[in-house]
Amino acid sequence: MLTSEPQPSGSGFRSLMKNRQFVILWVGQIVAQLADKSFLLLLITLVAAYQPPENIENFMRSSVMIANTLPAILLGSAAGIFVDRWSKKQILWSSNFIRGFITLLIPLLPKELSWFPLLLLVSGLESILTQFFAPAEQAAIPALVKPQNLMSANALFTTTMMGSFVVGFAVGAPLLSWSQTWGGLHGPEYLVGGLYILSALILCGLTIEEDKVDQTLALHPWADLKMGIQYLRKNRLISNAMIQLTVLYSVFAALLVLAIDLAKRVGFEEPSQFSFLLAAAGVGLFVGAAILGQWGERFHHLPLPLIGFMSMGLVLILFCLIEIQWLGKDLSIALSLSLSLFLGIGAAMVGVPMQTLIQVHTPADMRGKVFGFQNNVVNIALIFPLAIAGILVDIFKLRRVLIAMGISVIIAGVWTWRSTRKVLQDAI
């Protein structure tokens, strides 16, 4: 497959930033990710507008989140089939435009309890469209970027994607509050819908040269889905990389739940200050991704994913040794922020090279299926820790859960690395 325009030679961020088409895709992703996180917060706040009885208010909030989550589990893999058949540019801009249009219709919905299922429908439709956007976005990167720049490209995308997951909600909440100062009661809907449409307009500027698919060939979704699964079974390199990404996202999902209790343990006074730990992890992720993106070729001989998993596991265990009674408040907080920083750096060592590997070794006509399946697996990996982490802490206490997580991460890293020892030489 050809890239869409002549690209400058060399690697690193400076070379990548000269690739106008990639920059368009990246900026479009940033705006879309911000819209996604703000949309989830908007859904939760909208429940109050229906004036639910106190005994079902939490159930209604959960229902909205479930409606937004189910399509990710049920349709993630299937959506990738169509990504291989349709224009990726059209999928990218049209899915965002429709998401924006749907969001702008929310103020028109009746806010009576009997009409609440309509909000569930809106939540589900937005999630369905996201399942098409995500694999199309990943499949577009190798179509726009030369192989020597893929590590840098994935460093930026991994930072944006995981960074938005870690700190996106902290940014989204004040944005929604600010939108009410100029947009009134429905300012949040106008803001989120506008962000989606802005992303769509940005992505309209993309030029992606793709291999044309013979549209006369019949579409067999089930057969195409089985083809993608068989490809992953045969290609152990790709499937192992996907397992490592799944473990990575699971750790960060669990960290979102555990961060509040962890913040109290290390000396933060307010529950809301758990966001400082997440922000430190986000900074570490950015630092690690920046180093790999700029100088990744210098580290290709190192077992970066193994180092990353070992670092993450060790950090989780070391969190258990921080006791405010022993160290004092200031030192305890400083150490916890430093550990969070190293956790993020370790995550970058896993996420960036593994995502690059998948893109390099996946044929163009299989990328939609593979990235759709990856999107599916990652979404499931996010849901499971979010559901059980809090319960495990209640039963076994935070210290034991952190130790078990740390040991599990180290074991997973060693096990997967045994099958992919030369992965980085192939990926860069």
mmCIF file of N, CA and C in Angstrom, residues 357-424:
data_model
loop_
_atom_site.group_PDB
_atom_site.id
_atom_site.type_symbol
_atom_site.label_atom_id
_atom_site.label_comp_id
_atom_site.label_asym_id
_atom_site.label_seq_id
_atom_site.Cartn_x
_atom_site.Cartn_y
_atom_site.Cartn_z
ATOM 1 N N LEU A 357 4.419 -3.258 16.337
ATOM 2 C CA LEU A 357 4.575 -4.620 15.813
ATOM 3 C C LEU A 357 3.325 -5.076 15.066
ATOM 4 N N ILE A 358 2.168 -4.857 15.669
ATOM 5 C CA ILE A 358 0.916 -5.291 15.045
ATOM 6 C C ILE A 358 0.723 -4.608 13.701
ATOM 7 N N GLN A 359 1.033 -3.321 13.631
ATOM 8 C CA GLN A 359 0.842 -2.592 12.380
ATOM 9 C C GLN A 359 1.820 -3.043 11.301
ATOM 10 N N VAL A 360 3.059 -3.290 11.698
ATOM 11 C CA VAL A 360 4.074 -3.683 10.718
ATOM 12 C C VAL A 360 3.780 -5.054 10.128
ATOM 13 N N HIS A 361 3.320 -5.988 10.941
ATOM 14 C CA HIS A 361 3.196 -7.379 10.510
ATOM 15 C C HIS A 361 1.791 -7.779 10.078
ATOM 16 N N THR A 362 0.850 -6.848 10.082
ATOM 17 C CA THR A 362 -0.504 -7.162 9.634
ATOM 18 C C THR A 362 -0.690 -6.715 8.191
ATOM 19 N N PRO A 363 -1.056 -7.618 7.277
ATOM 20 C CA PRO A 363 -1.287 -7.229 5.879
ATOM 21 C C PRO A 363 -2.384 -6.175 5.774
ATOM 22 N N ALA A 364 -2.307 -5.351 4.742
ATOM 23 C CA ALA A 364 -3.251 -4.243 4.583
ATOM 24 C C ALA A 364 -4.697 -4.721 4.561
ATOM 25 N N ASP A 365 -4.952 -5.868 3.911
ATOM 26 C CA ASP A 365 -6.337 -6.329 3.783
ATOM 27 C C ASP A 365 -6.861 -7.015 5.046
ATOM 28 N N MET A 366 -5.998 -7.136 6.078
ATOM 29 C CA MET A 366 -6.418 -7.753 7.341
ATOM 30 C C MET A 366 -6.444 -6.754 8.492
ATOM 31 N N ARG A 367 -6.012 -5.529 8.250
ATOM 32 C CA ARG A 367 -5.848 -4.579 9.357
ATOM 33 C C ARG A 367 -7.163 -4.266 10.050
ATOM 34 N N GLY A 368 -8.225 -4.071 9.280
ATOM 35 C CA GLY A 368 -9.513 -3.770 9.896
ATOM 36 C C GLY A 368 -9.960 -4.881 10.826
ATOM 37 N N LYS A 369 -9.841 -6.123 10.361
ATOM 38 C CA LYS A 369 -10.248 -7.274 11.185
ATOM 39 C C LYS A 369 -9.397 -7.371 12.449
ATOM 40 N N VAL A 370 -8.074 -7.234 12.281
ATOM 41 C CA VAL A 370 -7.165 -7.377 13.420
ATOM 42 C C VAL A 370 -7.383 -6.258 14.432
ATOM 43 N N PHE A 371 -7.476 -5.018 13.950
ATOM 44 C CA PHE A 371 -7.653 -3.902 14.883
ATOM 45 C C PHE A 371 -9.058 -3.888 15.475
ATOM 46 N N GLY A 372 -10.037 -4.390 14.737
ATOM 47 C CA GLY A 372 -11.369 -4.535 15.308
ATOM 48 C C GLY A 372 -11.366 -5.538 16.443
ATOM 49 N N PHE A 373 -10.670 -6.656 16.232
ATOM 50 C CA PHE A 373 -10.563 -7.666 17.290
ATOM 51 C C PHE A 373 -9.780 -7.115 18.479
ATOM 52 N N GLN A 374 -8.710 -6.367 18.191
ATOM 53 C CA GLN A 374 -7.938 -5.758 19.274
ATOM 54 C C GLN A 374 -8.807 -4.795 20.078
ATOM 55 N N ASN A 375 -9.587 -3.982 19.393
ATOM 56 C CA ASN A 375 -10.484 -3.048 20.066
ATOM 57 C C ASN A 375 -11.467 -3.794 20.959
ATOM 58 N N ASN A 376 -11.961 -4.917 20.454
ATOM 59 C CA ASN A 376 -12.891 -5.752 21.202
ATOM 60 C C ASN A 376 -12.247 -6.288 22.481
ATOM 61 N N VAL A 377 -11.057 -6.859 22.340
ATOM 62 C CA VAL A 377 -10.356 -7.465 23.475
ATOM 63 C C VAL A 377 -9.990 -6.413 24.519
ATOM 64 N N VAL A 378 -9.510 -5.257 24.060
ATOM 65 C CA VAL A 378 -9.116 -4.200 24.991
ATOM 66 C C VAL A 378 -10.317 -3.688 25.774
ATOM 67 N N ASN A 379 -11.459 -3.536 25.102
ATOM 68 C CA ASN A 379 -12.662 -3.071 25.796
ATOM 69 C C ASN A 379 -13.090 -4.045 26.889
ATOM 70 N N ILE A 380 -13.022 -5.336 26.576
ATOM 71 C CA ILE A 380 -13.348 -6.345 27.587
ATOM 72 C C ILE A 380 -12.333 -6.293 28.729
ATOM 73 N N ALA A 381 -11.056 -6.089 28.364
ATOM 74 C CA ALA A 381 -10.003 -6.010 29.378
ATOM 75 C C ALA A 381 -10.203 -4.816 30.304
ATOM 76 N N LEU A 382 -10.774 -3.743 29.794
ATOM 77 C CA LEU A 382 -11.032 -2.566 30.623
ATOM 78 C C LEU A 382 -12.195 -2.801 31.580
ATOM 79 N N ILE A 383 -13.213 -3.496 31.100
ATOM 80 C CA ILE A 383 -14.434 -3.679 31.889
ATOM 81 C C ILE A 383 -14.195 -4.600 33.083
ATOM 82 N N PHE A 384 -13.471 -5.696 32.874
ATOM 83 C CA PHE A 384 -13.298 -6.697 33.931
ATOM 84 C C PHE A 384 -12.627 -6.118 35.181
ATOM 85 N N PRO A 385 -11.481 -5.434 35.063
ATOM 86 C CA PRO A 385 -10.868 -4.861 36.273
ATOM 87 C C PRO A 385 -11.733 -3.782 36.918
ATOM 88 N N LEU A 386 -12.404 -2.971 36.094
ATOM 89 C CA LEU A 386 -13.277 -1.939 36.651
ATOM 90 C C LEU A 386 -14.383 -2.555 37.504
ATOM 91 N N ALA A 387 -14.828 -3.751 37.093
ATOM 92 C CA ALA A 387 -15.940 -4.396 37.792
ATOM 93 C C ALA A 387 -15.507 -5.064 39.093
ATOM 94 N N ILE A 388 -14.305 -5.653 39.121
ATOM 95 C CA ILE A 388 -13.942 -6.481 40.282
ATOM 96 C C ILE A 388 -12.886 -5.873 41.196
ATOM 97 N N ALA A 389 -12.157 -4.849 40.733
ATOM 98 C CA ALA A 389 -11.052 -4.325 41.552
ATOM 99 C C ALA A 389 -11.545 -3.824 42.902
ATOM 100 N N GLY A 390 -12.631 -3.056 42.895
ATOM 101 C CA GLY A 390 -13.165 -2.538 44.150
ATOM 102 C C GLY A 390 -13.633 -3.641 45.076
ATOM 103 N N ILE A 391 -14.253 -4.665 44.511
ATOM 104 C CA ILE A 391 -14.733 -5.793 45.315
ATOM 105 C C ILE A 391 -13.556 -6.527 45.960
ATOM 106 N N LEU A 392 -12.487 -6.733 45.186
ATOM 107 C CA LEU A 392 -11.314 -7.429 45.720
ATOM 108 C C LEU A 392 -10.678 -6.646 46.863
ATOM 109 N N VAL A 393 -10.650 -5.314 46.735
ATOM 110 C CA VAL A 393 -10.089 -4.488 47.814
ATOM 111 C C VAL A 393 -10.925 -4.620 49.079
ATOM 112 N N ASP A 394 -12.242 -4.650 48.925
ATOM 113 C CA ASP A 394 -13.122 -4.803 50.090
ATOM 114 C C ASP A 394 -12.888 -6.138 50.794
ATOM 115 N N ILE A 395 -12.589 -7.175 50.010
ATOM 116 C CA ILE A 395 -12.423 -8.514 50.587
ATOM 117 C C ILE A 395 -11.009 -8.727 51.130
ATOM 118 N N PHE A 396 -9.996 -8.375 50.310
ATOM 119 C CA PHE A 396 -8.614 -8.723 50.652
ATOM 120 C C PHE A 396 -7.762 -7.538 51.115
ATOM 121 N N LYS A 397 -8.274 -6.328 51.034
ATOM 122 C CA LYS A 397 -7.566 -5.097 51.380
ATOM 123 C C LYS A 397 -6.595 -4.694 50.259
ATOM 124 N N LEU A 398 -6.300 -3.401 50.231
ATOM 125 C CA LEU A 398 -5.538 -2.806 49.129
ATOM 126 C C LEU A 398 -4.142 -3.405 48.999
ATOM 127 N N ARG A 399 -3.461 -3.603 50.107
ATOM 128 C CA ARG A 399 -2.075 -4.077 50.055
ATOM 129 C C ARG A 399 -1.966 -5.427 49.356
ATOM 130 N N ARG A 400 -2.815 -6.363 49.718
ATOM 131 C CA ARG A 400 -2.754 -7.695 49.106
ATOM 132 C C ARG A 400 -3.110 -7.645 47.625
ATOM 133 N N VAL A 401 -4.065 -6.799 47.276
ATOM 134 C CA VAL A 401 -4.460 -6.687 45.868
ATOM 135 C C VAL A 401 -3.313 -6.122 45.036
ATOM 136 N N LEU A 402 -2.625 -5.108 45.550
ATOM 137 C CA LEU A 402 -1.500 -4.520 44.823
ATOM 138 C C LEU A 402 -0.366 -5.525 44.644
ATOM 139 N N ILE A 403 -0.071 -6.284 45.691
ATOM 140 C CA ILE A 403 0.988 -7.298 45.587
ATOM 141 C C ILE A 403 0.609 -8.359 44.558
ATOM 142 N N ALA A 404 -0.630 -8.826 44.604
ATOM 143 C CA ALA A 404 -1.086 -9.834 43.641
ATOM 144 C C ALA A 404 -1.035 -9.290 42.217
ATOM 145 N N MET A 405 -1.441 -8.037 42.034
ATOM 146 C CA MET A 405 -1.372 -7.420 40.709
ATOM 147 C C MET A 405 0.067 -7.327 40.226
ATOM 148 N N GLY A 406 0.963 -6.892 41.113
ATOM 149 C CA GLY A 406 2.361 -6.744 40.722
ATOM 150 C C GLY A 406 2.977 -8.061 40.289
ATOM 151 N N ILE A 407 2.738 -9.107 41.068
ATOM 152 C CA ILE A 407 3.274 -10.428 40.724
ATOM 153 C C ILE A 407 2.669 -10.928 39.416
ATOM 154 N N SER A 408 1.371 -10.720 39.232
ATOM 155 C CA SER A 408 0.695 -11.168 38.005
ATOM 156 C C SER A 408 1.252 -10.462 36.779
ATOM 157 N N VAL A 409 1.519 -9.160 36.907
ATOM 158 C CA VAL A 409 2.064 -8.394 35.781
ATOM 159 C C VAL A 409 3.455 -8.894 35.418
ATOM 160 N N ILE A 410 4.277 -9.162 36.412
ATOM 161 C CA ILE A 410 5.630 -9.669 36.142
ATOM 162 C C ILE A 410 5.564 -11.034 35.461
ATOM 163 N N ILE A 411 4.708 -11.917 35.959
ATOM 164 C CA ILE A 411 4.562 -13.250 35.356
ATOM 165 C C ILE A 411 4.071 -13.134 33.914
ATOM 166 N N ALA A 412 3.082 -12.271 33.684
ATOM 167 C CA ALA A 412 2.561 -12.087 32.325
ATOM 168 C C ALA A 412 3.639 -11.565 31.398
ATOM 169 N N GLY A 413 4.457 -10.644 31.895
ATOM 170 C CA GLY A 413 5.531 -10.097 31.070
ATOM 171 C C GLY A 413 6.558 -11.135 30.690
ATOM 172 N N VAL A 414 6.969 -11.948 31.650
ATOM 173 C CA VAL A 414 7.960 -12.996 31.376
ATOM 174 C C VAL A 414 7.391 -14.031 30.418
ATOM 175 N N TRP A 415 6.137 -14.422 30.630
ATOM 176 C CA TRP A 415 5.524 -15.463 29.794
ATOM 177 C C TRP A 415 5.386 -15.012 28.341
ATOM 178 N N THR A 416 4.893 -13.796 28.146
ATOM 179 C CA THR A 416 4.707 -13.321 26.767
ATOM 180 C C THR A 416 6.043 -13.048 26.092
ATOM 181 N N TRP A 417 7.022 -12.587 26.858
ATOM 182 C CA TRP A 417 8.311 -12.274 26.247
ATOM 183 C C TRP A 417 9.018 -13.525 25.739
ATOM 184 N N ARG A 418 8.795 -14.636 26.352
ATOM 185 C CA ARG A 418 9.437 -15.877 25.908
ATOM 186 C C ARG A 418 9.067 -16.202 24.465
ATOM 187 N N SER A 419 7.898 -15.757 24.029
ATOM 188 C CA SER A 419 7.460 -16.051 22.663
ATOM 189 C C SER A 419 7.816 -14.944 21.680
ATOM 190 N N THR A 420 8.305 -13.803 22.185
ATOM 191 C CA THR A 420 8.540 -12.663 21.289
ATOM 192 C C THR A 420 9.877 -12.003 21.585
ATOM 193 N N ARG A 421 10.910 -12.778 21.699
ATOM 194 C CA ARG A 421 12.199 -12.226 22.121
ATOM 195 C C ARG A 421 12.783 -11.249 21.109
ATOM 196 N N LYS A 422 12.512 -11.470 19.825
ATOM 197 C CA LYS A 422 13.086 -10.596 18.806
ATOM 198 C C LYS A 422 12.057 -9.630 18.242
ATOM 199 N N VAL A 423 11.052 -9.359 19.021
ATOM 200 C CA VAL A 423 9.939 -8.567 18.526
ATOM 201 C C VAL A 423 10.350 -7.155 18.129
ATOM 202 N N LEU A 424 11.247 -6.542 18.869
ATOM 203 C CA LEU A 424 11.567 -5.147 18.591
ATOM 204 C C LEU A 424 12.368 -4.987 17.311
#
